[in-house]
Coordinates of C-alpha atoms and ligand atoms in Angstrom, one line a residue:
M1 CA 34.9 -53.8 72.4
S2 CA 36.5 -50.4 72.3
R3 CA 35.6 -48.3 75.8
A4 CA 33.6 -45.1 75.9
L5 CA 35.2 -41.9 75.5
T6 CA 35.5 -40.2 78.8
P7 CA 38.2 -38.4 80.7
D8 CA 38.7 -41.3 83.1
S9 CA 38.9 -43.9 80.2
I10 CA 41.4 -41.7 78.2
A11 CA 43.5 -41.2 81.3
Q12 CA 43.5 -45.0 82.2
Q13 CA 44.2 -45.7 78.6
I14 CA 47.2 -43.3 78.5
E15 CA 48.5 -45.3 81.7
H16 CA 48.9 -48.4 79.5
L17 CA 49.9 -47.0 76.2
E18 CA 52.9 -48.9 74.8
Y19 CA 54.4 -47.4 71.5
R20 CA 55.5 -49.3 68.5
N21 CA 58.3 -47.2 67.2
L22 CA 60.1 -49.8 64.9
A23 CA 59.6 -50.5 61.5
F24 CA 57.3 -53.6 60.8
I25 CA 59.1 -55.6 57.9
D26 CA 58.2 -59.3 57.1
G27 CA 55.9 -59.7 59.9
Q28 CA 58.2 -58.3 62.6
F29 CA 59.2 -55.1 64.5
V30 CA 62.7 -54.2 63.6
P31 CA 65.1 -51.1 64.0
A32 CA 66.1 -49.4 61.0
R33 CA 69.3 -51.0 59.6
S34 CA 71.4 -47.9 60.3
G35 CA 70.4 -47.8 64.1
K36 CA 69.2 -44.1 63.4
T37 CA 65.9 -42.9 65.1
F38 CA 64.2 -39.5 64.9
D39 CA 61.7 -37.7 67.6
T40 CA 58.0 -37.8 67.3
L41 CA 56.5 -34.6 69.3
N42 CA 53.0 -33.8 70.6
P43 CA 52.1 -30.7 68.9
A44 CA 49.8 -29.7 71.8
T45 CA 52.6 -29.3 74.2
G46 CA 56.0 -29.2 72.2
K47 CA 57.0 -32.4 73.9
V48 CA 58.9 -35.4 72.6
I49 CA 56.5 -38.5 72.7
T50 CA 59.0 -41.0 71.8
Q51 CA 61.6 -42.1 69.2
L52 CA 61.0 -43.7 65.9
A53 CA 63.2 -46.1 63.7
A54 CA 64.4 -43.7 60.7
C55 CA 64.2 -46.0 58.0
D56 CA 66.1 -45.3 54.6
A57 CA 66.7 -46.8 51.4
E58 CA 68.3 -49.9 52.7
D59 CA 65.3 -50.6 54.7
V60 CA 63.0 -49.9 51.9
D61 CA 65.0 -52.3 49.8
I62 CA 64.5 -55.1 52.3
A63 CA 60.8 -54.6 52.9
V64 CA 60.5 -54.7 49.1
K65 CA 62.1 -58.0 48.7
A66 CA 60.0 -59.5 51.6
A67 CA 56.8 -57.8 49.9
R68 CA 57.7 -59.5 46.5
R69 CA 58.6 -62.8 48.0
A70 CA 55.1 -62.8 49.7
F71 CA 53.4 -61.7 46.4
E72 CA 55.3 -64.5 44.4
A73 CA 54.6 -67.2 46.9
G74 CA 50.9 -66.2 46.6
V75 CA 50.3 -66.3 50.4
W76 CA 47.8 -63.2 49.9
S77 CA 47.8 -62.6 46.2
R78 CA 46.4 -66.1 45.4
M79 CA 44.5 -66.7 48.5
A80 CA 41.1 -67.7 48.4
P81 CA 39.0 -64.6 48.2
A82 CA 36.5 -65.6 50.7
E83 CA 39.5 -66.1 53.1
R84 CA 41.5 -62.8 52.2
K85 CA 38.0 -61.4 53.0
A86 CA 37.6 -62.9 56.4
I87 CA 41.1 -61.7 57.5
M88 CA 40.4 -58.2 56.3
Q89 CA 37.3 -58.3 58.0
R90 CA 39.0 -59.3 61.5
F91 CA 41.6 -56.7 60.9
A92 CA 38.6 -54.3 60.8
D93 CA 37.1 -55.7 64.1
L94 CA 40.4 -55.2 65.7
I95 CA 40.7 -51.7 64.7
E96 CA 37.2 -51.2 66.3
E97 CA 38.2 -53.0 69.5
N98 CA 41.3 -50.8 69.9
C99 CA 39.5 -47.5 68.8
L100 CA 40.4 -45.8 72.1
E101 CA 44.1 -46.6 71.9
L102 CA 44.3 -45.6 68.3
A103 CA 42.4 -42.6 68.7
I104 CA 44.8 -41.6 71.4
L105 CA 47.8 -41.9 69.5
E106 CA 46.5 -39.9 66.6
A107 CA 45.3 -37.2 68.9
M108 CA 48.7 -37.1 70.9
E109 CA 50.8 -37.2 67.7
A110 CA 48.8 -35.1 65.2
G111 CA 47.1 -32.7 67.8
K112 CA 43.7 -33.8 66.3
P113 CA 40.8 -33.4 68.7
I114 CA 40.2 -36.9 70.3
S115 CA 36.3 -36.9 70.0
E116 CA 37.0 -36.8 66.2
C117 CA 39.7 -39.5 66.3
F118 CA 37.3 -41.7 68.2
N119 CA 34.1 -40.9 66.2
V120 CA 34.8 -40.4 63.0
D121 CA 38.7 -41.2 62.0
I122 CA 39.1 -44.5 63.4
P123 CA 35.7 -45.9 62.9
D124 CA 36.2 -44.6 59.1
T125 CA 39.3 -46.7 58.8
A126 CA 37.5 -49.6 60.1
N127 CA 34.7 -49.3 57.8
T128 CA 37.1 -48.8 54.9
I129 CA 38.9 -51.7 55.5
R130 CA 35.6 -53.9 56.1
W131 CA 33.7 -52.4 52.9
H132 CA 36.9 -53.2 50.5
A133 CA 37.0 -56.7 52.2
E134 CA 33.3 -57.2 51.4
A135 CA 33.9 -56.2 47.7
I136 CA 36.3 -58.9 47.3
D137 CA 34.1 -61.7 46.3
K138 CA 31.5 -59.3 44.6
L139 CA 33.3 -57.9 41.6
N140 CA 33.3 -60.2 38.6
D141 CA 35.7 -59.9 35.8
A142 CA 34.5 -59.9 32.2
V143 CA 33.8 -62.1 29.1
T144 CA 33.7 -59.6 25.9
P145 CA 31.1 -59.9 23.1
T146 CA 33.5 -60.7 20.5
D147 CA 33.4 -63.3 17.8
S148 CA 32.0 -66.8 18.0
G149 CA 35.1 -69.3 17.8
V150 CA 36.9 -67.1 20.3
L151 CA 36.5 -67.0 24.1
S152 CA 37.8 -63.5 25.3
L153 CA 38.3 -62.8 29.2
V154 CA 39.2 -59.8 30.7
T155 CA 40.5 -60.3 34.3
R156 CA 42.1 -58.1 37.0
E157 CA 45.2 -59.1 38.6
P158 CA 47.0 -57.6 41.5
I159 CA 49.6 -55.1 40.4
G160 CA 52.3 -56.6 42.6
V161 CA 54.3 -54.5 45.1
V162 CA 52.2 -51.2 46.1
G163 CA 54.2 -48.2 47.8
A164 CA 51.9 -46.0 49.8
V165 CA 53.2 -42.5 50.9
L166 CA 51.0 -40.9 53.4
P167 CA 50.1 -37.6 54.9
W168 CA 49.9 -36.5 58.7
N169 CA 46.7 -34.8 58.9
F170 CA 44.3 -38.1 58.6
P171 CA 46.9 -40.6 59.6
A172 CA 44.9 -43.7 60.1
M173 CA 42.3 -43.0 57.7
M174 CA 44.4 -42.4 54.9
V175 CA 46.0 -46.1 55.7
G176 CA 42.5 -47.3 55.3
W177 CA 41.9 -45.3 51.9
K178 CA 45.2 -46.6 50.6
L179 CA 45.3 -50.1 52.4
G180 CA 41.8 -51.3 51.9
P181 CA 41.8 -51.5 48.0
A182 CA 45.3 -52.5 47.8
L183 CA 45.1 -55.4 50.1
A184 CA 41.7 -56.5 48.7
T185 CA 42.7 -57.0 45.5
G186 CA 45.8 -59.0 46.6
N187 CA 48.7 -56.6 46.5
S188 CA 51.9 -56.5 48.9
V189 CA 52.3 -53.1 50.5
I190 CA 55.1 -50.9 51.5
L191 CA 53.7 -48.1 53.6
K192 CA 55.3 -44.8 54.9
P193 CA 53.6 -42.6 57.2
A194 CA 54.3 -38.9 57.4
K195 CA 57.6 -38.3 59.6
L196 CA 55.1 -36.7 62.0
T197 CA 52.4 -39.2 62.7
S198 CA 53.8 -42.8 62.7
L199 CA 52.4 -44.2 66.0
S200 CA 48.7 -45.4 64.9
T201 CA 50.1 -46.8 61.7
T202 CA 52.7 -49.1 63.1
R203 CA 49.9 -50.2 65.7
L204 CA 47.6 -50.9 62.6
A205 CA 50.3 -53.0 61.0
E206 CA 50.4 -55.1 64.3
L207 CA 46.9 -55.4 64.2
A208 CA 46.6 -56.7 60.5
F209 CA 49.3 -59.2 61.2
K210 CA 47.4 -60.5 64.3
A211 CA 44.3 -60.6 61.9
G212 CA 46.3 -63.1 59.7
V213 CA 47.6 -60.8 56.9
P214 CA 50.8 -62.8 56.2
A215 CA 54.3 -61.8 56.8
G216 CA 55.5 -59.4 53.9
V217 CA 52.2 -58.3 52.7
L218 CA 52.2 -55.4 54.8
N219 CA 55.4 -53.5 55.6
V220 CA 55.2 -50.4 57.6
L221 CA 58.4 -47.8 57.3
P222 CA 58.5 -44.8 59.4
G223 CA 61.0 -42.1 58.0
M224 CA 61.5 -38.9 56.3
G225 CA 60.0 -38.2 52.9
S226 CA 63.7 -37.2 51.6
T227 CA 65.2 -40.8 52.4
A228 CA 62.4 -43.4 53.0
G229 CA 59.8 -41.6 50.8
K230 CA 62.1 -41.1 47.8
A231 CA 63.5 -44.6 48.0
I232 CA 59.8 -45.9 47.7
G233 CA 59.4 -43.6 44.7
M234 CA 62.7 -44.6 43.0
H235 CA 62.6 -48.3 43.9
P236 CA 62.7 -50.3 40.7
D237 CA 60.7 -53.4 42.1
I238 CA 57.5 -51.2 43.4
D239 CA 54.9 -51.3 40.7
L240 CA 52.7 -48.6 41.8
V241 CA 52.8 -45.7 44.5
G242 CA 49.6 -44.2 46.0
F243 CA 50.5 -40.9 47.4
T244 CA 48.4 -38.3 49.6
G245 CA 50.3 -34.9 50.4
S246 CA 51.3 -31.6 48.9
T247 CA 51.2 -31.0 45.0
E248 CA 54.8 -30.3 45.3
V249 CA 55.9 -33.6 46.4
G250 CA 53.2 -35.3 44.2
R251 CA 55.2 -34.0 41.1
M252 CA 58.5 -35.6 42.8
F253 CA 56.7 -39.0 42.6
L254 CA 56.1 -38.3 38.9
E255 CA 59.9 -37.6 38.4
Y256 CA 60.9 -40.6 40.3
S257 CA 58.6 -42.8 38.2
A258 CA 60.1 -41.4 35.1
A259 CA 63.8 -41.7 36.4
S260 CA 63.3 -45.4 37.7
N261 CA 60.9 -48.1 36.2
L262 CA 57.8 -46.1 35.0
K263 CA 55.5 -47.3 38.3
E264 CA 52.2 -46.1 38.1
V265 CA 51.6 -43.2 40.4
L266 CA 48.3 -42.2 42.2
L267 CA 48.5 -38.7 43.4
E268 CA 46.0 -37.0 45.8
C269 CA 47.2 -33.6 46.4
G270 CA 46.2 -30.2 47.6
G271 CA 43.1 -28.1 47.2
K272 CA 41.8 -24.6 47.6
N273 CA 38.2 -25.5 47.5
P274 CA 35.2 -23.0 47.1
Q275 CA 31.8 -22.9 48.9
V276 CA 29.6 -21.0 46.9
V277 CA 26.2 -19.9 48.6
M278 CA 23.4 -18.6 46.2
P279 CA 20.9 -15.8 47.3
D280 CA 18.1 -18.5 47.1
V281 CA 19.1 -20.2 50.3
S282 CA 16.8 -20.1 53.1
D283 CA 18.2 -22.0 56.2
L284 CA 21.0 -20.0 57.1
K285 CA 21.7 -21.7 60.2
T286 CA 22.5 -25.0 58.5
V287 CA 24.5 -23.1 55.8
A288 CA 26.7 -21.3 58.5
S289 CA 27.2 -24.6 60.5
N290 CA 28.4 -26.3 57.2
V291 CA 30.6 -23.4 56.4
L292 CA 32.3 -23.5 59.6
A293 CA 32.9 -27.2 59.3
A294 CA 34.2 -27.2 55.7
A295 CA 36.6 -24.4 56.9
F296 CA 37.7 -25.5 60.3
W297 CA 37.2 -29.2 60.5
N298 CA 40.5 -30.8 61.4
M299 CA 41.9 -27.1 62.2
G300 CA 41.5 -26.8 58.4
E301 CA 44.6 -29.2 57.9
N302 CA 42.3 -31.0 55.0
C303 CA 42.9 -31.2 51.5
S304 CA 38.8 -30.7 51.0
A305 CA 38.6 -27.9 53.4
G306 CA 36.4 -25.1 52.1
S307 CA 38.8 -22.3 52.4
R308 CA 37.0 -19.7 50.2
L309 CA 33.6 -18.8 51.0
I310 CA 31.9 -17.2 47.9
V311 CA 28.7 -15.7 48.9
H312 CA 25.7 -13.7 47.1
R313 CA 26.2 -10.2 48.1
S314 CA 22.5 -10.0 49.4
I315 CA 23.0 -12.4 52.0
K316 CA 26.5 -12.1 53.1
D317 CA 26.1 -10.0 56.2
A318 CA 23.2 -12.3 57.6
L319 CA 25.3 -15.5 56.8
L320 CA 28.7 -14.1 58.3
E321 CA 26.5 -12.8 61.8
E322 CA 25.6 -16.4 61.9
V323 CA 28.9 -18.0 61.4
L324 CA 30.5 -15.8 64.0
A325 CA 27.6 -16.4 66.6
Q326 CA 27.8 -20.3 65.9
L327 CA 31.9 -20.2 65.8
A328 CA 31.5 -18.7 69.3
S329 CA 28.8 -21.0 70.8
D330 CA 29.9 -24.5 69.1
W331 CA 33.6 -24.6 68.6
K332 CA 36.1 -25.0 71.3
L333 CA 39.7 -24.9 71.1
G334 CA 42.1 -26.6 73.6
D335 CA 43.9 -29.5 74.7
P336 CA 43.2 -32.2 71.9
L337 CA 42.8 -34.9 74.7
D338 CA 39.8 -33.2 76.2
P339 CA 36.6 -34.8 74.9
Q340 CA 34.7 -31.2 74.6
V341 CA 37.3 -29.9 72.5
N342 CA 36.6 -29.8 68.7
L343 CA 39.9 -27.7 67.7
G344 CA 43.2 -28.8 68.4
A345 CA 46.6 -27.9 67.5
L346 CA 48.5 -27.4 64.2
I347 CA 50.7 -30.1 63.1
E348 CA 54.2 -28.6 64.1
E349 CA 55.7 -25.2 65.0
S350 CA 57.0 -24.3 61.2
H351 CA 53.5 -25.1 60.1
M352 CA 52.1 -22.7 62.6
K353 CA 54.4 -20.1 61.6
K354 CA 53.4 -20.7 57.9
V355 CA 49.8 -20.3 58.8
L356 CA 50.6 -17.1 60.8
S357 CA 52.7 -15.5 58.0
Y358 CA 49.8 -16.0 55.6
I359 CA 47.7 -14.2 58.2
E360 CA 49.8 -11.4 58.1
T361 CA 50.0 -11.1 54.5
A362 CA 46.1 -10.8 54.4
K363 CA 46.3 -8.1 56.8
N364 CA 48.9 -6.4 54.9
E365 CA 47.1 -6.7 51.7
G366 CA 44.1 -4.8 53.4
L367 CA 41.6 -7.7 53.6
T368 CA 39.1 -7.3 56.9
L369 CA 39.9 -9.4 59.7
L370 CA 36.6 -10.8 61.4
I371 CA 37.8 -13.0 64.1
G372 CA 41.0 -14.9 65.2
G373 CA 44.4 -13.9 63.6
E374 CA 47.1 -14.5 66.4
R375 CA 48.5 -17.5 68.1
V376 CA 46.7 -18.7 71.3
R377 CA 47.4 -21.0 74.2
E378 CA 51.2 -20.3 73.8
E379 CA 51.9 -21.3 77.4
S380 CA 50.8 -24.8 77.0
G381 CA 54.0 -25.2 74.5
G382 CA 51.7 -26.2 71.7
Y383 CA 51.0 -24.7 68.3
F384 CA 47.5 -23.5 68.5
V385 CA 45.9 -20.8 65.9
P386 CA 42.1 -20.0 66.4
P387 CA 39.6 -20.0 63.6
T388 CA 40.5 -16.9 61.5
I389 CA 38.2 -15.3 59.0
F390 CA 38.8 -12.4 56.7
D391 CA 36.3 -10.8 54.6
D392 CA 36.8 -8.6 51.5
A393 CA 39.1 -10.9 49.9
M394 CA 39.7 -10.3 46.2
P395 CA 40.5 -13.1 43.5
E396 CA 44.3 -12.0 43.5
S397 CA 44.5 -12.3 47.5
T398 CA 47.4 -14.7 48.4
I399 CA 45.1 -16.3 51.0
V400 CA 42.5 -16.8 48.1
R401 CA 45.4 -18.4 45.7
E402 CA 47.6 -20.4 47.9
E403 CA 46.6 -23.5 49.9
I404 CA 47.2 -22.7 53.5
F405 CA 46.2 -26.0 55.4
G406 CA 45.2 -24.1 58.5
P407 CA 42.0 -22.4 60.1
V408 CA 41.7 -19.7 57.7
L409 CA 38.8 -18.8 55.8
A410 CA 38.5 -16.0 52.9
V411 CA 35.3 -14.4 52.1
M412 CA 34.3 -13.2 48.7
T413 CA 31.2 -11.7 47.2
F414 CA 29.4 -12.0 44.0
D415 CA 26.5 -10.6 42.0
T416 CA 25.8 -13.1 39.2
E417 CA 25.8 -16.8 38.9
E418 CA 28.6 -16.6 36.1
E419 CA 30.6 -14.6 38.6
A420 CA 30.4 -17.3 41.5
I421 CA 31.4 -19.8 39.0
A422 CA 34.4 -18.0 37.6
L423 CA 35.5 -17.4 41.2
A424 CA 34.9 -20.9 42.1
N425 CA 37.1 -22.2 39.2
D426 CA 39.7 -19.6 39.3
T427 CA 42.4 -22.0 41.1
C428 CA 45.0 -24.4 39.7
Y429 CA 43.3 -27.0 42.0
G430 CA 40.0 -28.9 41.7
L431 CA 39.4 -31.4 44.6
A432 CA 36.0 -30.3 46.1
A433 CA 33.4 -27.7 46.2
S434 CA 30.5 -27.3 48.2
L435 CA 27.1 -25.4 46.6
W436 CA 24.3 -24.2 48.2
S437 CA 21.0 -23.4 46.4
N438 CA 17.4 -24.5 46.8
D439 CA 16.7 -24.2 43.0
L440 CA 17.2 -27.4 41.1
N441 CA 18.0 -26.1 37.8
T442 CA 20.7 -23.8 39.5
V443 CA 22.2 -26.9 41.2
H444 CA 22.3 -28.7 38.1
R445 CA 23.8 -25.8 36.1
M446 CA 26.4 -24.9 38.5
S447 CA 27.5 -28.3 39.9
A448 CA 28.3 -29.4 36.0
A449 CA 30.2 -26.1 35.7
I450 CA 32.4 -26.6 39.0
R451 CA 35.8 -28.2 38.2
A452 CA 36.2 -30.4 41.1
G453 CA 36.4 -34.0 41.8
T454 CA 33.7 -33.7 44.4
V455 CA 30.9 -31.3 44.6
T456 CA 28.8 -31.5 47.5
V457 CA 25.2 -29.8 47.4
N458 CA 23.6 -28.1 50.2
C459 CA 26.1 -30.0 52.6
F460 CA 29.9 -30.2 53.2
G461 CA 31.5 -33.4 52.9
E462 CA 33.7 -36.0 51.0
G463 CA 30.9 -38.5 50.4
D464 CA 31.1 -41.7 51.8
I465 CA 33.1 -45.0 51.1
T466 CA 31.0 -45.8 47.9
T467 CA 32.0 -42.4 46.1
P468 CA 35.5 -42.0 44.6
F469 CA 37.5 -38.9 46.3
G470 CA 40.1 -37.0 44.0
G471 CA 40.8 -34.1 42.2
F472 CA 40.7 -32.3 38.6
K473 CA 43.7 -30.2 37.6
Q474 CA 46.6 -30.1 40.2
S475 CA 44.7 -31.7 42.9
G476 CA 45.2 -35.2 41.6
F477 CA 46.5 -37.5 39.0
G478 CA 46.1 -41.4 38.0
G479 CA 43.1 -42.1 40.0
R480 CA 40.8 -41.8 43.0
D481 CA 40.5 -43.0 46.7
K482 CA 37.6 -45.1 48.1
S483 CA 34.6 -46.8 46.2
V484 CA 34.9 -49.8 43.7
Y485 CA 36.9 -47.4 41.2
A486 CA 39.8 -47.8 43.7
H487 CA 40.0 -51.5 43.2
D488 CA 40.7 -51.0 39.4
Q489 CA 43.6 -48.8 40.1
Y490 CA 45.6 -51.6 42.1
C491 CA 45.0 -54.2 39.5
E492 CA 46.4 -54.8 36.0
L493 CA 44.0 -55.7 33.5
K494 CA 44.7 -58.8 31.4
T495 CA 43.0 -60.0 28.1
T496 CA 43.3 -63.6 27.6
W497 CA 42.0 -64.2 24.0
I498 CA 41.3 -68.0 23.5
Q499 CA 40.8 -69.4 19.9
L500 CA 38.4 -72.3 20.3
G501 CA 38.9 -75.2 18.0
Ligands
LIG1 N1 46.4 -33.2 50.3 C1 46.7 -33.3 51.5 O1 45.9 -34.3 52.2 C2 47.9 -32.9 52.1 C3 48.4 -31.7 51.7 N2 49.6 -31.3 52.3 C4 50.3 -30.0 52.0 O2 51.6 -30.2 52.0 C5 52.1 -29.2 52.9 C6 53.2 -29.7 53.5 O3 52.8 -31.0 54.4 P1 54.0 -32.2 54.4 O4 53.3 -33.3 55.4 O5 55.3 -31.7 54.6 O6 53.4 -33.0 53.1 P2 54.4 -33.5 51.9 O7 53.8 -33.6 50.8 O8 55.6 -33.0 52.1 O9 54.0 -35.2 52.8 C7 53.4 -36.1 52.4 C8 54.2 -37.5 52.4 O10 55.4 -37.3 51.4 C9 56.5 -37.7 52.1 N3 57.6 -36.7 51.3 C10 58.2 -35.5 51.7 N4 59.1 -35.1 50.7 C11 59.5 -36.2 50.1 C12 60.1 -36.5 49.1 N5 61.2 -35.5 48.6 N6 60.3 -37.5 48.4 C13 59.3 -38.6 48.8 N7 58.4 -38.6 49.7 C14 58.4 -37.4 50.6 C15 56.4 -37.2 53.5 O11 57.4 -37.9 54.3 C16 55.0 -37.8 53.8 O12 55.1 -39.2 54.2 C17 51.0 -28.9 53.7 O13 51.2 -27.5 54.6 C18 49.7 -28.9 53.0 O14 49.7 -27.4 52.1 C19 50.1 -32.1 53.4 C20 49.5 -33.1 54.1 C21 48.5 -33.6 53.2
LIG2 N1 40.2 -35.5 54.0 C1 40.8 -36.6 53.8 C2 42.0 -36.5 52.5 C3 43.1 -35.5 53.1 O1 42.9 -34.5 53.6 O2 44.3 -36.1 52.7

């Protein structure tokens, strides 16, 4: 089993760390055909960790051919469901056994706090793979109630070769969300991690192979979006692409699909998520701790981050007092490899500069800075921005309108329920929302009125593995991650109509 999380265990694991820096294609680690590599950096120090294979269209094509061969041969797509299930369960076991190593790779490459990686991200990845594995032999197909004299079957078949193009903010967890249902339903997969965070993903590919996922079924190609990512989007023999990332690049995948083979596209994109606090809430301590988690979990580099706090005027001052007190006592920014830290580094220098420029814009637009607002720990060479809260935000304020993907919370007030709903929905996004009220009628009315894929009531979160995750409006398109609904998305539905004699 994986070891406990202590400074000693982390240091010992780092001493023995090996990087899987090549592409994983057809059951083997291989360099990019061009021989090109790129640097991957530790955002907490600004230093290079290692070089990775820079895959491009040629590598994607080789991987797709291997994936198609495996699919047609049926080594996975037609494997007995119980056997496929057992292999995926072994894969989940191996993820758990190697939790510390995977958590360190994530913390080093993404700047995420190691305690989060170790206690949340990697266990969630294992759990997702295991949960989808267990669904394999529990979901039935259908016989439809049609005329006598006919036997009408509706069956699900794997769609074929699936591309998965992933973001840097939850590298392993997003592998789980895409790979779990895609593999469970018998597909072959071409997976491209974000350029900034490939090391946990290449290691996961190795663990999947060790667990028994046959050669060619899972291929991992590190590389740039504009080369490897685009080649996946444009490839004529990929049947579906599952994408998580910015809305801007999500749009490109729709264009790639239209310009190539009309592959299906599932998009999980950005969010500008409201946290609405009604005046009847009694436990401001609990509200405050959730407001902070919503805004600053993963340094706010989270598509479901609750970056707009919409609070009733009568309780705003009391809530903000509690928020600031808990921020001071419960949130520690520092080295992501320190198990006590719960705020790490932002992903890269250019992203930090973007976040800081939003902060400057908010100051220039006259919002009231309550805390944070400047880069910290610069001497480390890393990209650290502390939790930053602006009061007196307006619907037209830039930090209210645009996704920042950093630790910046905008606070707005309202007087009536109608006003709160209008503010919550005043965005082109619709991924998530949280709502606080002790009144059942208010909860029903408002959760129905808020346009978002997930509304959490009296808590912040993303549901669990049983609940679908994805967005309304420009937050998403084509489907959902997690839950049994995700299985259907990676399948074609086939009708077989049998005229009986
Ligand atoms: N919804 C979410 O979870 C995420 C949202 N974002 C948003 O996107 C912003 C930019 O972050 P990025 O990592 O640059 O996200 P991105 O959307 O540019 O990248 C996501 C994935 O798409 C690939 N990609 C990039 N350009 C591509 C192209 N032209 N063709 C095909 N694939 C391409 C990337 O290599 C990566 O694997 C963030 O600041 C944030 O606002 C970023 C990551 C996750
Ligand atoms: N929070 C998990 C999904 C995402 O941020 O991409």
